[in-house]
mmCIF file with all atom_site columns, C-alpha atoms in Angstrom:
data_model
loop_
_atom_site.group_PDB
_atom_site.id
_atom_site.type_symbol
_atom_site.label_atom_id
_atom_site.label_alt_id
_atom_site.label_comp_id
_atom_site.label_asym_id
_atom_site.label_entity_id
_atom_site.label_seq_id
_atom_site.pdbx_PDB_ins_code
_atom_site.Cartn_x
_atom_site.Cartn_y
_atom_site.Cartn_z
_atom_site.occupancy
_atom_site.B_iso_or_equiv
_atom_site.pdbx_formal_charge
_atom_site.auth_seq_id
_atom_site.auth_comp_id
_atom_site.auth_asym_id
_atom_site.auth_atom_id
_atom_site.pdbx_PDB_model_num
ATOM 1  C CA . UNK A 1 1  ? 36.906 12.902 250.384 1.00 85.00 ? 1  UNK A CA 1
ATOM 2  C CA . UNK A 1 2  ? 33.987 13.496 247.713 1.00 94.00 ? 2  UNK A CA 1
ATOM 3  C CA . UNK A 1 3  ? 34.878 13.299 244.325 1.00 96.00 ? 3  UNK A CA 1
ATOM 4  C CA . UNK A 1 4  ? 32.900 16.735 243.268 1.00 97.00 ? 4  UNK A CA 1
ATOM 5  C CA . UNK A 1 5  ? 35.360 19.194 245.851 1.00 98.00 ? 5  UNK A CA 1
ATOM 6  C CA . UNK A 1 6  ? 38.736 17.434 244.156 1.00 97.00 ? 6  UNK A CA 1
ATOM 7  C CA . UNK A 1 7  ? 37.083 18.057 240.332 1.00 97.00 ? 7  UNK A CA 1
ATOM 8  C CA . UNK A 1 8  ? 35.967 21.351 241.330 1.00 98.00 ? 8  UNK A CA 1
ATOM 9  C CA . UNK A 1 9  ? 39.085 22.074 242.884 1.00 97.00 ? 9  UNK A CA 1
ATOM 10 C CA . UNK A 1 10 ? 40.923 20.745 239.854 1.00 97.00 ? 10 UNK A CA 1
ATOM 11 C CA . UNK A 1 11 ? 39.084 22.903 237.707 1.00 97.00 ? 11 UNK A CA 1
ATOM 12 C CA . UNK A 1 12 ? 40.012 26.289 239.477 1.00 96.00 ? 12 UNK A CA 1
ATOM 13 C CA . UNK A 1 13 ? 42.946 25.485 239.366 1.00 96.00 ? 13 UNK A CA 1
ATOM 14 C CA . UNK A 1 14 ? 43.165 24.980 235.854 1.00 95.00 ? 14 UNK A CA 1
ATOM 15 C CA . UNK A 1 15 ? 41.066 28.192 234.870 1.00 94.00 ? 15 UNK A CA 1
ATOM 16 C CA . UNK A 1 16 ? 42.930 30.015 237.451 1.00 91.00 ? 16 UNK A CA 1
ATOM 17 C CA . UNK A 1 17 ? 39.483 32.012 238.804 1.00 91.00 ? 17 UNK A CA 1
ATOM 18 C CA . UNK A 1 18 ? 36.650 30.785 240.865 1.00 92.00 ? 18 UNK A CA 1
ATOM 19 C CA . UNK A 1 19 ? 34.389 32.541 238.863 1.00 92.00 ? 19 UNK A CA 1
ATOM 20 C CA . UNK A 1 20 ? 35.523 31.199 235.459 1.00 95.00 ? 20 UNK A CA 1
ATOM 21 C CA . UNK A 1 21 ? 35.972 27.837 236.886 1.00 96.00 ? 21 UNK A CA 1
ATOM 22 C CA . UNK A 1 22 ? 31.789 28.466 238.509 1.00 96.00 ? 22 UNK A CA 1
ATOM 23 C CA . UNK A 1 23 ? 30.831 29.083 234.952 1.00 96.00 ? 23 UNK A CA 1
ATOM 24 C CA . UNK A 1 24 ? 32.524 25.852 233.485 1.00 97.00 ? 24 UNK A CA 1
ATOM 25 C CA . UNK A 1 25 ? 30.897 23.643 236.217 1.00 97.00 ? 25 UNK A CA 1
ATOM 26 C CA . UNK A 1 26 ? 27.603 25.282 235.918 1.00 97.00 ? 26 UNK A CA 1
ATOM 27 C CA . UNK A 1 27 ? 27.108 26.114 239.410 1.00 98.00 ? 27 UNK A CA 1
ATOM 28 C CA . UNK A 1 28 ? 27.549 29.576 241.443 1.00 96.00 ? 28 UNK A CA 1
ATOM 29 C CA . UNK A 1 29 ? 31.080 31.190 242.811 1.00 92.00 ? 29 UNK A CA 1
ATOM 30 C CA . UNK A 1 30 ? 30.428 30.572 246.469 1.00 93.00 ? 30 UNK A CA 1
ATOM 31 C CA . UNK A 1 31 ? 29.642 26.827 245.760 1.00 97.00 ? 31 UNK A CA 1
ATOM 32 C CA . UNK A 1 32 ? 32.806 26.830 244.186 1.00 96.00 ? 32 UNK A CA 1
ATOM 33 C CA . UNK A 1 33 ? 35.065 28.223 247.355 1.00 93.00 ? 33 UNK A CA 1
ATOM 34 C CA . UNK A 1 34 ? 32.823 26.029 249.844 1.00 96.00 ? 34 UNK A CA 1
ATOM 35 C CA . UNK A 1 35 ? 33.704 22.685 247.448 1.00 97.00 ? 35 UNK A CA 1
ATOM 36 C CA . UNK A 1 36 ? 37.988 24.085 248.047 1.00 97.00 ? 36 UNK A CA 1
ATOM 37 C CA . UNK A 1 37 ? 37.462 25.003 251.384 1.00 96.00 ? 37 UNK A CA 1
ATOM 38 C CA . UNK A 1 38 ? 35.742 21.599 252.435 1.00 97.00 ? 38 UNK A CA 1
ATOM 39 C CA . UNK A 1 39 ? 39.015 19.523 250.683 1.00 97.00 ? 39 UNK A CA 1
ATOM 40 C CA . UNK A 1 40 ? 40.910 22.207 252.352 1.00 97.00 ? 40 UNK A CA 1
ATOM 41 C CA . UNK A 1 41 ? 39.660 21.371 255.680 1.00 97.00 ? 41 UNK A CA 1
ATOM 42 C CA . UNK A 1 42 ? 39.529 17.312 255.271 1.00 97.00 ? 42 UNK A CA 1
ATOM 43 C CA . UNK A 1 43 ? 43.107 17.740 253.960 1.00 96.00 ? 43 UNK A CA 1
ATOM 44 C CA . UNK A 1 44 ? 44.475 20.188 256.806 1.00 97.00 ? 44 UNK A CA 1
ATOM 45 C CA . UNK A 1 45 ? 46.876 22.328 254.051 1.00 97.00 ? 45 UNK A CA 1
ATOM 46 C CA . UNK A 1 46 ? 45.355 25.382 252.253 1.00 97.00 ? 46 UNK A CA 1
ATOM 47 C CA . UNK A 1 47 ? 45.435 24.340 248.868 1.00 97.00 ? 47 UNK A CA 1
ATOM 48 C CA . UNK A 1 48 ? 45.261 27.846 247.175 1.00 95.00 ? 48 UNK A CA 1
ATOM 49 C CA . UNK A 1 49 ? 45.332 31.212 248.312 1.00 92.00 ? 49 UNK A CA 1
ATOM 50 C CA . UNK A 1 50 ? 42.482 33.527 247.161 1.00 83.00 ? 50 UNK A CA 1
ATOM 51 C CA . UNK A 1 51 ? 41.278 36.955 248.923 1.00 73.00 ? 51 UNK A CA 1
ATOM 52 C CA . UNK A 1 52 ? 38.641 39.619 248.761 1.00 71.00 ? 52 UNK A CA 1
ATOM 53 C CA . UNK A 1 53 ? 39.043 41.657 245.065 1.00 69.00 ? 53 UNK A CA 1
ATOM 54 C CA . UNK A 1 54 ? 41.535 39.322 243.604 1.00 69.00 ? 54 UNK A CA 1
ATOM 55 C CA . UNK A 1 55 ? 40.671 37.891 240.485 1.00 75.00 ? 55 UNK A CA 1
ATOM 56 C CA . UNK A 1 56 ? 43.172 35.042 240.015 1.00 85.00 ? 56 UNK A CA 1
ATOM 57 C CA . UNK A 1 57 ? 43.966 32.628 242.385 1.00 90.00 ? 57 UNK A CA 1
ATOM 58 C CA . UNK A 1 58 ? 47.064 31.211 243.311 1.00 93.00 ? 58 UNK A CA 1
ATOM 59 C CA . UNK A 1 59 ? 48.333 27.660 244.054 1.00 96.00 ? 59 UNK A CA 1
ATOM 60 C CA . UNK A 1 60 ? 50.343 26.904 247.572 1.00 97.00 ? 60 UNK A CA 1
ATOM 61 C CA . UNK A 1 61 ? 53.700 24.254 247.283 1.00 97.00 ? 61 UNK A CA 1
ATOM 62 C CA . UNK A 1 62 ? 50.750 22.184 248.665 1.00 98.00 ? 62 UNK A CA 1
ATOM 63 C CA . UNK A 1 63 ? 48.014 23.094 245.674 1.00 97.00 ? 63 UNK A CA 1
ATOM 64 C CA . UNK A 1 64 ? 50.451 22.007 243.235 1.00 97.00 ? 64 UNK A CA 1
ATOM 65 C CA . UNK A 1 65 ? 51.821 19.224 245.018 1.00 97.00 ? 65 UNK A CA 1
ATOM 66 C CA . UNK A 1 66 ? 48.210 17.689 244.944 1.00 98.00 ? 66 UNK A CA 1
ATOM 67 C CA . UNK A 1 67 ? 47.199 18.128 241.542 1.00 97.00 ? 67 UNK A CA 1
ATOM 68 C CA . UNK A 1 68 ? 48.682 14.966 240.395 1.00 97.00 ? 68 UNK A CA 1
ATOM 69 C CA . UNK A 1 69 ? 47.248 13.271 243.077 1.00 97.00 ? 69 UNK A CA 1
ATOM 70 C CA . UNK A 1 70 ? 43.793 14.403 242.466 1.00 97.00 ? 70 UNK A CA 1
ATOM 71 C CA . UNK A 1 71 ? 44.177 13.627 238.736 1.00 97.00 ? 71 UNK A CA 1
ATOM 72 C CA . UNK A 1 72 ? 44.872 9.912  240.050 1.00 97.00 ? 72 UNK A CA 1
ATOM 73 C CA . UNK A 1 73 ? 42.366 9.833  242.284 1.00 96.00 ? 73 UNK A CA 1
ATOM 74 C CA . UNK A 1 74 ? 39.944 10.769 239.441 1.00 95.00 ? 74 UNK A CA 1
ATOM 75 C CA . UNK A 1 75 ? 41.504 8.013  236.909 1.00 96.00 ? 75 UNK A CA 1
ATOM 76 C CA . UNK A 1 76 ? 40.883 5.833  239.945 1.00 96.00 ? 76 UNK A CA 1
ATOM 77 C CA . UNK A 1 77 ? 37.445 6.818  240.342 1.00 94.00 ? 77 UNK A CA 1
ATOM 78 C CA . UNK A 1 78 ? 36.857 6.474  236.391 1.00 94.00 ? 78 UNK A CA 1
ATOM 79 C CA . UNK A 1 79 ? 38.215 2.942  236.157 1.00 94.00 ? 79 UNK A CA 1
ATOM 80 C CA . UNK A 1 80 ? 36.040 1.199  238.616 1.00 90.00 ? 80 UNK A CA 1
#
């Protein structure tokens, strides 16, 4: 599991938009959705659901179920 799809995916779900949370990482929209839909994959549950001409996105039971568990993962990663 890379470190930059569980930040990134921590961060749209936190800004609530792929495009807002594209502009706080600095990178582009579709790098964004490839990062989630890479986790997404390795993790075999769809995380959030987002669709053609919505703005927001929305968490699954999943999505929010993993949030705390990608925090921890990224206290882990900061402590060693």
């Amino acid at each position: 599991m890379q470190l930059i799809n569980i930040e990134t995916f921590l961060c749209a779900a936190r800004n609530q938009t792929l495009s807002d949370a594209a502009a706080a990482l600095f990178v582009s929209q579709s790098t964004v959705s490839t990062r989630i839909n890479q986790l997404e994959d390795e993790l075999g549950v769809v995380l959030m659901r987002r669709g053609k001409g919505l703005r927001t996105v929305e968490l699954t039971p999943q999505g929010t179920a993993f949030i705390p568990l990608a925090e921890r993962w990224l206290a882990l990663h900061a402590e060693t």
